[in-house]
Structures are given as C-alpha cells and as structure tokens.
Tab-separated table of C-alpha atoms in Angstrom:
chain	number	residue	atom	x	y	z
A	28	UNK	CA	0.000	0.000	0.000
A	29	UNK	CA	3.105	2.592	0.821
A	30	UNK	CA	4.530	1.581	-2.551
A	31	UNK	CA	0.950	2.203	-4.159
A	32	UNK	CA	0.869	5.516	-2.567
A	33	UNK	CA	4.436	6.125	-3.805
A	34	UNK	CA	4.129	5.445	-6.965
A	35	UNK	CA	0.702	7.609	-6.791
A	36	UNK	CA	2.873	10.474	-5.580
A	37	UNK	CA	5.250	9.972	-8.014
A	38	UNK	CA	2.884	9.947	-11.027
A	39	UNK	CA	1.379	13.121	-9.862
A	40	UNK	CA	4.657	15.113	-9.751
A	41	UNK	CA	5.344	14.101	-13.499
A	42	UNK	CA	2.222	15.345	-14.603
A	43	UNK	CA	2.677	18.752	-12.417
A	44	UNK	CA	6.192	19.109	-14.433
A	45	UNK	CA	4.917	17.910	-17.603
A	46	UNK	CA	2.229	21.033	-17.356
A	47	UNK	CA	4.897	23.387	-15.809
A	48	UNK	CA	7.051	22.589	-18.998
A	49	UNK	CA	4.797	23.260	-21.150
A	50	UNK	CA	3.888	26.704	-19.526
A	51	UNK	CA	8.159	27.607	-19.603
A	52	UNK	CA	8.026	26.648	-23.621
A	53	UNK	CA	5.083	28.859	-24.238
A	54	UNK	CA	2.705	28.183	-27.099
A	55	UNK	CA	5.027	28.290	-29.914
A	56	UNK	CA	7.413	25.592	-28.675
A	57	UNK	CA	4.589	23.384	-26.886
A	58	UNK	CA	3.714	21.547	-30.044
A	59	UNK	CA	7.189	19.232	-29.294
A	60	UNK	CA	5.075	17.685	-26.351
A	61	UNK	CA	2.483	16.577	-27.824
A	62	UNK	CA	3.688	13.103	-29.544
A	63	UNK	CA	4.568	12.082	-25.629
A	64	UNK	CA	1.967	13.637	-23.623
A	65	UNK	CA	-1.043	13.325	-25.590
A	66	UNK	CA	-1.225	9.373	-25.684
A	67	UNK	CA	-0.321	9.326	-22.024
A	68	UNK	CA	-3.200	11.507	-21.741
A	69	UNK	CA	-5.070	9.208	-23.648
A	70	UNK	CA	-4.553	5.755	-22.039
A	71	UNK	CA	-4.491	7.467	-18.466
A	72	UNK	CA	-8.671	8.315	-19.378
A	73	UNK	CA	-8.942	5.273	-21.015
A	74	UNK	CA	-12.128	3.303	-18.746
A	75	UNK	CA	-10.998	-0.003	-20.310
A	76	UNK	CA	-7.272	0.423	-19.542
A	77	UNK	CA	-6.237	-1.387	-16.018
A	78	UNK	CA	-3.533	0.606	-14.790
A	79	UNK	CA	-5.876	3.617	-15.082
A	80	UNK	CA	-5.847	5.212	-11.124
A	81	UNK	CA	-8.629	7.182	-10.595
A	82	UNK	CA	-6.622	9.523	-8.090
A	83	UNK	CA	-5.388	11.223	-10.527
A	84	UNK	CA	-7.735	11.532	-13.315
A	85	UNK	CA	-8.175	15.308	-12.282
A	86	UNK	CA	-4.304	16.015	-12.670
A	87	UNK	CA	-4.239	14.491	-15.794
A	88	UNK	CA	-7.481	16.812	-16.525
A	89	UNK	CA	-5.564	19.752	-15.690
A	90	UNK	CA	-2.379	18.963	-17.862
A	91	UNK	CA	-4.916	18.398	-21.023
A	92	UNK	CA	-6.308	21.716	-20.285
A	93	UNK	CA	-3.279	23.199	-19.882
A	94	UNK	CA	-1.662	21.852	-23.449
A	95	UNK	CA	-5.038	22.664	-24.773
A	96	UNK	CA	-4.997	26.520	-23.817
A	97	UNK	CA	-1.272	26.744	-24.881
A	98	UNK	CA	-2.127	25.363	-28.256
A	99	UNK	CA	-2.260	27.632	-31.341
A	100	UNK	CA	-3.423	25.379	-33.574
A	101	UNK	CA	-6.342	22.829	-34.230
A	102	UNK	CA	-4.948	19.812	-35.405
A	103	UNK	CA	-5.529	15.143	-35.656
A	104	UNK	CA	-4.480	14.682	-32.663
A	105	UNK	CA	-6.696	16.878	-30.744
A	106	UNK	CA	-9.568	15.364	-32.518
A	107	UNK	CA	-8.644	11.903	-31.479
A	108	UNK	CA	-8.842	12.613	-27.707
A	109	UNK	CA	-11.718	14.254	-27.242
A	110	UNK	CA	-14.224	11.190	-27.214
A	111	UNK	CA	-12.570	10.884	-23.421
A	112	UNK	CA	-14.456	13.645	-22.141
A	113	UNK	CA	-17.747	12.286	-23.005
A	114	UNK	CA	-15.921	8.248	-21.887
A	115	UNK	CA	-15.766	10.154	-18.048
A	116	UNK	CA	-19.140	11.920	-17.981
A	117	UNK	CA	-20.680	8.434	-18.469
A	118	UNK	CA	-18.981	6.624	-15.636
A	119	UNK	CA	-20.449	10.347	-13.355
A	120	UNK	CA	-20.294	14.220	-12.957
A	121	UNK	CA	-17.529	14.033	-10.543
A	122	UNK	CA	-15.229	16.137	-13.239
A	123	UNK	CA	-18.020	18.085	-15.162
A	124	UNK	CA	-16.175	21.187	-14.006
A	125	UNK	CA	-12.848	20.826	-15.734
A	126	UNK	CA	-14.556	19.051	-18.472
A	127	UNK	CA	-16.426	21.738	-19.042
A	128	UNK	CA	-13.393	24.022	-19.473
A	129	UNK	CA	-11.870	21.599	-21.996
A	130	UNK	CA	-15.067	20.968	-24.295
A	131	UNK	CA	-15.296	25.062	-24.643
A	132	UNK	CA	-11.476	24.787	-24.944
A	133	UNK	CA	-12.141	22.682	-28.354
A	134	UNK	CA	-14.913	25.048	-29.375
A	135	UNK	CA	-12.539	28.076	-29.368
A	136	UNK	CA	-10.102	26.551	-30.250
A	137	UNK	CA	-11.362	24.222	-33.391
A	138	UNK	CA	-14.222	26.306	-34.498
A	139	UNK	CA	-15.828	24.889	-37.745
A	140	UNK	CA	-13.488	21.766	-37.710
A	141	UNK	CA	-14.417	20.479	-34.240
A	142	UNK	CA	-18.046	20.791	-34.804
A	143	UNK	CA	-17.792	19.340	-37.988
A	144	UNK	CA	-15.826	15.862	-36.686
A	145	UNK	CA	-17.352	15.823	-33.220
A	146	UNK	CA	-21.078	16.931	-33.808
A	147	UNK	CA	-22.698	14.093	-32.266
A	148	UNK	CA	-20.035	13.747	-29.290
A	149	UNK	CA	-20.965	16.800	-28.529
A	150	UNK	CA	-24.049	16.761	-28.475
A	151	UNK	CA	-24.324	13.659	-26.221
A	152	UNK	CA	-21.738	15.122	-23.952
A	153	UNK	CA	-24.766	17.825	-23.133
A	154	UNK	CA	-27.324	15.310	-23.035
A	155	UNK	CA	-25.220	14.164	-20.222
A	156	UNK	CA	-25.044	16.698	-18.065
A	157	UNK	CA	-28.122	19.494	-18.946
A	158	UNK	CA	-30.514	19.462	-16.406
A	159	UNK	CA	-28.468	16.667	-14.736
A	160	UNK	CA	-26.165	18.809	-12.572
A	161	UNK	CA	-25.888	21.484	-9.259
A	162	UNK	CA	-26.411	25.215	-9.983
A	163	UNK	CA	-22.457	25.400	-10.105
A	164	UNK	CA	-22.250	22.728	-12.631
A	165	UNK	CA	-24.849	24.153	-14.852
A	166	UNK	CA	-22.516	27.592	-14.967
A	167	UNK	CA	-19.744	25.942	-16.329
A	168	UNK	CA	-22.025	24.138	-18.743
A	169	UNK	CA	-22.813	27.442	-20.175
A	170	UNK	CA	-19.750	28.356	-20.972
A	171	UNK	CA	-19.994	25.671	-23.398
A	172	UNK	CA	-23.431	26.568	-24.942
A	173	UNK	CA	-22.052	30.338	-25.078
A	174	UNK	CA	-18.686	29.131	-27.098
A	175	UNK	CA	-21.455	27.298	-29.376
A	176	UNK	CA	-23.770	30.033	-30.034
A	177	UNK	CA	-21.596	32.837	-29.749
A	178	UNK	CA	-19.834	31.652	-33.212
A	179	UNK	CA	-22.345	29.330	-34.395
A	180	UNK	CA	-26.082	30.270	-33.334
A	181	UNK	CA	-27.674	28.279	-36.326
A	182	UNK	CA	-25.652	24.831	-36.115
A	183	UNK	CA	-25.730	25.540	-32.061
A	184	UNK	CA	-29.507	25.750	-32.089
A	185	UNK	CA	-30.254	22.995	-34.240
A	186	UNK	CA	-27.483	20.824	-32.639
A	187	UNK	CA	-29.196	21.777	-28.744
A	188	UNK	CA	-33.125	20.886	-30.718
A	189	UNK	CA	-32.049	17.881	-31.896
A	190	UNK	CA	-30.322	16.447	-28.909
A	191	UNK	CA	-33.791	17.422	-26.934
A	192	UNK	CA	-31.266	19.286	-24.913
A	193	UNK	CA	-33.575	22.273	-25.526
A	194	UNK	CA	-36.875	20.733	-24.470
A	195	UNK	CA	-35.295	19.752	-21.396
A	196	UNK	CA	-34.252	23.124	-21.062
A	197	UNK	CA	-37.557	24.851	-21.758
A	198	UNK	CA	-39.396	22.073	-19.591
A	199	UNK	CA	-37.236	23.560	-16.776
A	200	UNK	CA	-38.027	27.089	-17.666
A	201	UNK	CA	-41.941	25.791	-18.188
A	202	UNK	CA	-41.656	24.523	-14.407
A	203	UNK	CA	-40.331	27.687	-13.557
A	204	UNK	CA	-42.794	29.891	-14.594
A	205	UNK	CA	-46.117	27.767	-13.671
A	206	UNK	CA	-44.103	27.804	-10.250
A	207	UNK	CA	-43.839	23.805	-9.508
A	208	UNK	CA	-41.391	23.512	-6.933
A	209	UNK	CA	-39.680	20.814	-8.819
A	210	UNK	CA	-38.260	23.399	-11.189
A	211	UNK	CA	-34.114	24.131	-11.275
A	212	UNK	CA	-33.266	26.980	-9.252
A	213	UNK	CA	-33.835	30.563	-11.083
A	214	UNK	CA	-30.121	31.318	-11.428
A	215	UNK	CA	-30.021	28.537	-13.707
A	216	UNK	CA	-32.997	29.057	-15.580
A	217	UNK	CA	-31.984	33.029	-16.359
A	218	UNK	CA	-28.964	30.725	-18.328
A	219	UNK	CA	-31.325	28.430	-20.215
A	220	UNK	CA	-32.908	31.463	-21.093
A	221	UNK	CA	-29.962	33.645	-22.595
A	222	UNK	CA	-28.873	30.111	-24.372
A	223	UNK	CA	-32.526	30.104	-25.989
A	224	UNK	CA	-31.792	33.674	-26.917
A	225	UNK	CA	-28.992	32.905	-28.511
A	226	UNK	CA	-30.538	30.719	-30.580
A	227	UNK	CA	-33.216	32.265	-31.752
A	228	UNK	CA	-31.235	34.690	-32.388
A	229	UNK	CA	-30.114	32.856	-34.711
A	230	UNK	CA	-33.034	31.210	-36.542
A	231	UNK	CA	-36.503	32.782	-35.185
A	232	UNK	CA	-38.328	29.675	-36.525
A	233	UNK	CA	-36.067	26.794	-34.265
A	234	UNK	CA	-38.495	26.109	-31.708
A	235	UNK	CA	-42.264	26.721	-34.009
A	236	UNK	CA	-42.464	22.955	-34.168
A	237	UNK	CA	-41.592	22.309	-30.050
A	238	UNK	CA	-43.671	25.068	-28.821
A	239	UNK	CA	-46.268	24.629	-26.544
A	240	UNK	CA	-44.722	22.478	-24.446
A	241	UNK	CA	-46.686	20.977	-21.322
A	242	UNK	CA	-46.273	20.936	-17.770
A	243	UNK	CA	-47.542	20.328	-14.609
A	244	UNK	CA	-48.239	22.778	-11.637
A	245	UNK	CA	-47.794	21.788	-8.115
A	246	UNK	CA	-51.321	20.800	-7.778
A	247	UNK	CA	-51.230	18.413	-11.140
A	248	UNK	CA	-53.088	20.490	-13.344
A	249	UNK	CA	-51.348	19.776	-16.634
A	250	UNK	CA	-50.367	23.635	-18.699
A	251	UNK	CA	-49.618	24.856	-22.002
A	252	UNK	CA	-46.070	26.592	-22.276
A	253	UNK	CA	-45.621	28.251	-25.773
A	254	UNK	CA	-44.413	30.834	-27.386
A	255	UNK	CA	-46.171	34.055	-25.412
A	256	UNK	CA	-45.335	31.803	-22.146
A	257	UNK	CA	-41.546	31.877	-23.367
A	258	UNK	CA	-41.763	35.552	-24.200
A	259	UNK	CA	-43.647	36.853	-20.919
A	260	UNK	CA	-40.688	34.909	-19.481
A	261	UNK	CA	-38.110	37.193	-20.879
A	262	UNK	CA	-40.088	39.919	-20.189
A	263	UNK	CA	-40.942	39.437	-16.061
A	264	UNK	CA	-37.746	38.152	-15.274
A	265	UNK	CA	-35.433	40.995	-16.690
A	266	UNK	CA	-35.772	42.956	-13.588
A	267	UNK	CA	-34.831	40.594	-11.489
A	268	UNK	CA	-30.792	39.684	-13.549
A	269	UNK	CA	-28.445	40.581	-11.578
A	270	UNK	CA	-25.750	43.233	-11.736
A	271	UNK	CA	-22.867	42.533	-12.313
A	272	UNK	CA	-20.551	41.186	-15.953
A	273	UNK	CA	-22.925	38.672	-16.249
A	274	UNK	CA	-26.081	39.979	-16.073
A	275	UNK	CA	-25.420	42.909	-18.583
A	276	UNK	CA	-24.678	40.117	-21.070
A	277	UNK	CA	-27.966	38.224	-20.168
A	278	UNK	CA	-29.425	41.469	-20.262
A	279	UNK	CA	-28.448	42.903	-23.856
A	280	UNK	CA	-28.983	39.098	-25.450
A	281	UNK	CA	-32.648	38.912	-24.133
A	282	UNK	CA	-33.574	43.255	-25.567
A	283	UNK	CA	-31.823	42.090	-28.610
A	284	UNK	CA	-34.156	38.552	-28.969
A	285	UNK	CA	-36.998	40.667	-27.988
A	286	UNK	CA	-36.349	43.389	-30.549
A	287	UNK	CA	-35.556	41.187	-33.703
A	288	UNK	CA	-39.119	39.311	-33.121
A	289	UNK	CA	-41.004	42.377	-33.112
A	290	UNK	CA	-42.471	43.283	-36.815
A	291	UNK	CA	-41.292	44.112	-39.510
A	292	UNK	CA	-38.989	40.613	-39.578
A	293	UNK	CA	-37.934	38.586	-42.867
A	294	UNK	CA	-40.397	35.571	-42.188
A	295	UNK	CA	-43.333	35.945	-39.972
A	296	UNK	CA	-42.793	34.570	-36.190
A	297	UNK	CA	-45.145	33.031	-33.765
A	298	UNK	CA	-43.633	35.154	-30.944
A	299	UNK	CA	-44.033	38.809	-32.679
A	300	UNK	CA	-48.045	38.962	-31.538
A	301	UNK	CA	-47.807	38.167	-28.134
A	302	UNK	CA	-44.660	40.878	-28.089
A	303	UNK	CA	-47.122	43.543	-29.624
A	304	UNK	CA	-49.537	42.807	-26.303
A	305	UNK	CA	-47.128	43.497	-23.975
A	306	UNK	CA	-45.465	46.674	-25.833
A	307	UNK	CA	-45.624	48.688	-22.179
A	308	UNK	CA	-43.603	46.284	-20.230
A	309	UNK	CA	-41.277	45.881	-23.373
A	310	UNK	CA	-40.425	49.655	-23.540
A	311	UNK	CA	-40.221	50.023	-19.778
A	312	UNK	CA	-37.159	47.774	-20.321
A	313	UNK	CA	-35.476	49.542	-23.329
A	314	UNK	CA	-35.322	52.458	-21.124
A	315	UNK	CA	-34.357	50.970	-18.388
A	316	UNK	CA	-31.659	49.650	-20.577
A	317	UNK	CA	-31.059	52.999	-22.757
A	318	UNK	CA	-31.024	55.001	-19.367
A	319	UNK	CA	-28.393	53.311	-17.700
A	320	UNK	CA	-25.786	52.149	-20.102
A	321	UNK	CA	-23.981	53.861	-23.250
A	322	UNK	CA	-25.800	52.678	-26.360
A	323	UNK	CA	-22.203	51.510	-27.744
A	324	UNK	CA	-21.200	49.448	-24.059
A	325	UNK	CA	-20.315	45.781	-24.604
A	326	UNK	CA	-20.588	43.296	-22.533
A	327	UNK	CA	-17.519	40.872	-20.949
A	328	UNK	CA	-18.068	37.735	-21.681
A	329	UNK	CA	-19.494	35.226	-20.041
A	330	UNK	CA	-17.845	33.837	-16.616
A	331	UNK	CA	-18.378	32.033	-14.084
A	332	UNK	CA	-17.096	33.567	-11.588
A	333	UNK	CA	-15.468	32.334	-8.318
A	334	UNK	CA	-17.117	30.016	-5.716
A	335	UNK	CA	-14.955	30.074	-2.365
A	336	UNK	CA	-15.834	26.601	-1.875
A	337	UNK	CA	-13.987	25.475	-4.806
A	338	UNK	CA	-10.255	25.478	-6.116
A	339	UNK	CA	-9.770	28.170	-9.023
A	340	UNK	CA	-8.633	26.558	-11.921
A	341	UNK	CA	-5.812	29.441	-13.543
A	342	UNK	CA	-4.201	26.876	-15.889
A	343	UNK	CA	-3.281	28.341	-19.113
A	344	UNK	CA	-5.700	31.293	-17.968
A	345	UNK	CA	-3.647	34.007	-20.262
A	346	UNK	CA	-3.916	31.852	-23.411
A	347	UNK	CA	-7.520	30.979	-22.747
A	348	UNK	CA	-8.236	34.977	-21.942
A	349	UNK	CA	-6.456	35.868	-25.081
A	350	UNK	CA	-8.738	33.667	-27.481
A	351	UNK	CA	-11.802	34.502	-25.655
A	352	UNK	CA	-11.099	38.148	-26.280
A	353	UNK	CA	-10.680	37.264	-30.185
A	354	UNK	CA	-13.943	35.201	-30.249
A	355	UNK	CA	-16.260	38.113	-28.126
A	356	UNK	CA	-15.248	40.922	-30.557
A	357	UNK	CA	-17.304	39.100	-33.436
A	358	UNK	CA	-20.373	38.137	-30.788
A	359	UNK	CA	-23.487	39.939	-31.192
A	360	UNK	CA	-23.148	41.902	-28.170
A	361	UNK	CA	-20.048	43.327	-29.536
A	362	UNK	CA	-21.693	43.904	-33.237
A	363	UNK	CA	-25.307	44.637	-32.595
A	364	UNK	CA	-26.234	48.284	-30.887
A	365	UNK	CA	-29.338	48.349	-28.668
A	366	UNK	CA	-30.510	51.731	-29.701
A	367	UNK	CA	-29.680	51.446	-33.161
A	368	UNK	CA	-31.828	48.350	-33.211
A	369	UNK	CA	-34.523	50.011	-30.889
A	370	UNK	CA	-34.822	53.036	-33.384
A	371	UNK	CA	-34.993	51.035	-36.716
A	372	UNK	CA	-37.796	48.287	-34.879
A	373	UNK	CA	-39.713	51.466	-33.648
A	374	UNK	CA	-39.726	53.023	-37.257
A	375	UNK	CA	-40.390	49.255	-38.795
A	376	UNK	CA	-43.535	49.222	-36.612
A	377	UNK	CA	-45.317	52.037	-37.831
A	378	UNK	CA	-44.975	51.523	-41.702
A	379	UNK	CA	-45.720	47.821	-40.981
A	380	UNK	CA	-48.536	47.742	-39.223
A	381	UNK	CA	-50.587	51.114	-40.407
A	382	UNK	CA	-50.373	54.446	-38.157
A	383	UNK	CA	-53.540	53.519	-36.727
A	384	UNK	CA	-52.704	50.157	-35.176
A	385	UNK	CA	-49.620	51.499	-34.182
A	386	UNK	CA	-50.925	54.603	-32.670
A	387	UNK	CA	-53.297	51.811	-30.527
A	388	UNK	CA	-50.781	50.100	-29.539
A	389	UNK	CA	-48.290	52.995	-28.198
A	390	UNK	CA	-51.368	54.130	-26.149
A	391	UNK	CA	-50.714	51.052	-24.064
A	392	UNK	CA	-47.824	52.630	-22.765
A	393	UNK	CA	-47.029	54.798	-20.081
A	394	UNK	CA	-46.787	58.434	-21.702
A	395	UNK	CA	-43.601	59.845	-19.408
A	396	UNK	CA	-41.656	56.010	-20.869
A	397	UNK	CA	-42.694	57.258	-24.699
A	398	UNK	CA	-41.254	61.207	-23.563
A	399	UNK	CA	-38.376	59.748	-21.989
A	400	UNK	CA	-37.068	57.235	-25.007
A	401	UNK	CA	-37.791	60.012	-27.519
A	402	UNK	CA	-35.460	62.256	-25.196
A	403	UNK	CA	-32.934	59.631	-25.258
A	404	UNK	CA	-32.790	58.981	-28.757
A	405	UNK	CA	-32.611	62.462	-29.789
A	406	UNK	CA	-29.801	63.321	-27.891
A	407	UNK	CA	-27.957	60.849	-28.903
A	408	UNK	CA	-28.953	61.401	-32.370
C-alpha cells in the first residue's frame, strides 16, 4: 500500500512538471510535447485500460487543459482525444467542471473543424449533463453553450433541438414559470434562457415545431407553455438579472431577442403577436436599458465567476483569456447596438402595421416612458 501511494505520488509530480514545462516553452514551442503527452493523456482516461488510477484523473485533466490553452493550432491529434471527455461523464459528474473548461477549450479553439468531426459527441456530452447537474455545474455548462452560439447560433440551435437538450431546457423554464417547486433553481434558468436567446437569435423559426410544451403545476393540473409563455418569461424576469458582468450580457442578449421578433422581420414569427400585447412592459425595459448604459457598451463575456468553496482553476488562464477576447469581438453583443436596433424596430412598426394600429398600440404605454425614449434617442442622435 506505501509503494501504491508512492508510486501515486510519483505519477502526480510528473504530470505537475509535464504542465509546468509546457507553460516555460510557451505556445510556440509546446507543439514538441504533444507526440509524448497526448497518448499518455489518452490511455491514463482510457475506462478499459487497467492501470488507469482514478486519483489522478483530475491532474491528468488539468495537464490536457493546460496543453489545450497553450495550443495555437487545431490539429488530428486533438480530434482523437476528445471522445474521453464524453468516456468520463458516463462513468459520473464528478469532473463536469474541468470538463467543461476543456469541451469550450475545443470550441474556441477548433471552431468549424471540431463541430464538424465531433457533432454528435458533442451533443451527447450535453445530453449528459443538462438538467443533470448542481447550480455550479450548470454555470460551467454554459460556458460551453455560449462558445457554441456565440460563433455558431444556427448549427448551435439545431445541434441543442435535436439532442432534446432544448426541451429539457424549456421544460425547466416551463416549471419555472407555472411555479412547480420541482423546477431548477432561477439562477439557472436566467442561463437556459440567454442560451434560448442565442438561438433564436439565430433562426426565429427553431423552436415553431416544439412550442407549446406541457407541464404540470404543483397541484397536477397539466399547462400549455408556448411561445407568449416563453416571451412573458423574458419579459418578467429581466428585472430581477443581476448586476454585475454577467447579467449585462444576459441582459443585452434577451432586448436584442426581444427586438428582432417584433415586426417588420424577414419571415413571420409566432412570438411577434404576443410581443405587440405586452409593448408597455417591453419599452419600460429599453429604457431601463437605454437610461443606464452607453448605447455603444459591450458586454464581458461570459464567466463564471469564483465560488470560495472550490479550487480556481488558472491553468493556461492568459492563453484561454487571449482567445476569448478574439472570439467576443465578433459576438453579437459586440456587433449589434441596442438603440440602433430600438430606433430602426420602432420606425419598422409604424410603416408595418398602419399608423392607426400602431398609434393603438403605443397608447398602451405609459406616456412619461414614450417622452423619456424620444429624449434619449434624440440626444444621442
């Protein structure tokens, strides 16, 4: 047993300098470790190998995230070793965390080419874990659905529908809002909401054939969640994001879903009526939004923050920084300007749907919310 712990010991001190060398040779050198550390990363995570310990399958976690963030390149042998993240979530969720951090690590860092060879691994991967893990674990699952949609809102959508990963995730947000105490906590569900966004964002028409949903309430009465349910969603719960990074990403992703549905749009959308109905509560927010932030402010990208319960994970954190930065200046948030889109949805709205309707429906609103976004806009104009 000494010698077992020994050689345990000893194991994990190669794999500490095997990451600590690859941090001294920096990205442009690392490439040289690669024919020697990548199979022993390999056959360390592989379930059917017998030497495989277990007490170290998070150091060896750490060293693959490490090499990953240091590379500069997407190449074969990255593809061939990422079927061992979905091989661990199988056996449990001990690891989501890290694993996590590498699957977004392969969507940064592979783009088009890792979605294109591991599509369906990564799609099961989140069939895994969505609606499967702790509040905590569900934040570092979204930084994988926001390295999806961020660059790819159209695959990532359709990808997320056809896994059912999104009806699990709008069952939770249909539990949510008919107030069944079953439902994920609301932290979470302001997450499944902005990853929605996202991919709507995207293609309008995604969810037209999932929508209405059903649920039940706490007393068993089974309810209809559809499209004005999902909107009315958006709507209530804006108020209550929080703060901070975070929640001015949420915040800007769910005014910018909003405004895009609202007429005039390319194709007609089932959402763009119920929208119209609640045209006060919808305004309230673009001021709310207009008032407090520059029209040109961008959002940081999404984090998750720091838990003091849990150990920080700061490997390769200047690489991984660096390519995040690259991948956030071509996000929406970054390209698309609230009151830009505001002012050309508000002008839309009037030729579209006849002065008279639209007349109608600004009489809905507040008048002091009407004086104060045409004070806004013209001072800005």
């Amino acid at each position: 047993e000494v010698a077992t712990d020994q050689n345990i010991l000893l194991r994990r001190d190669v794999l500490s300098i095997l990451s600590g060398v690859g941090l001294a040779v920096g990205r442009t050198q690392v490439g040289h470790l690669y024919p020697i550390v990548l199979p022993m990363i390999n056959s360390s995570l592989d379930p059917s190998c017998q030497d495989r310990d277990v007490c170290l399958v998070e150091d060896v976690l750490a060293l693959w995230l490490n090499l990953l963030r240091l590379a500069t390149s997407y190449e074969l042998h990255w593809e061939s070793l990422f079927s061992r993240v979905k091989d661990i979530l199988e056996q449990d969720l001990e690891h989501l965390k890290i694993l996590m951090l590498i699957t977004e690590g392969y969507i940064l860092l592979g783009g088009a080419s890792f979605l294109n060879a591991h599509y369906s691994t990564l799609q099961n991967i989140l069939i895994l874990v969505v609606g499967q893990t702790k509040p905590r674990g569900a934040a570092y699952t979204a930084l994988v659905f926001e390295a999806l949609l961020r660059t790819f809102p159209v695959e990532g959508g359709t990808l997320l529908l056809q896994g059912g990963i999104m009806r699990t995730m709008l069952s939770s947000c249909a539990l949510n809002y008919q107030n069944n105490s079953a439902c994920e906590p609301e932290r979470v569900i302001v997450l499944y909401l902005t990853t929605i966004a996202r991919s709507l964002l995207g293609n309008p028409a995604l969810l037209d054939e999932t929508l209405p949903i059903t649920s039940t309430s706490n007393e068993g009465v089974t309810l209809s969640y559809g499209p004005r349910e999902l909107i009315h969603m958006y709507i209530v719960m804006f108020k209550g994001i929080e703060s901070n990074s975070n929640g001015a990403l949420h915040k800007k992703l769910w005014l910018l879903l909003m405004l895009s549905l609202l007429p005039p749009t390319p194709s007609p959308t089932v959402y763009s009526t119920h929208l119209l109905q609640m045209m006060d509560q919808l305004l309230e927010i673009c001021l709310s939004v207009l008032a407090h932030q520059p029209a040109s402010s961008n959002p940081e990208p999404y984090d998750v923050g720091f838990d003091s319960e849990e150990e920080t994970i700061e490997t390769g954190k200047d690489a991984y920084r660096a390519m995040l930065d690259v991948e956030a200046k071509k996000d929406i948030t970054n390209t698309a300007d609230v009151q830009s889109a505001f002012q050309l949805k508000m002008a839309g709205l009037a030729s579209t749907l006849g002065n008279d309707v639209y007349q109608h429906i600004l009489s809905t609103v507040e008048p002091v919310i009407l004086q104060q976004l045409e004070r806004i806009v013209n001072q800005t104009a």
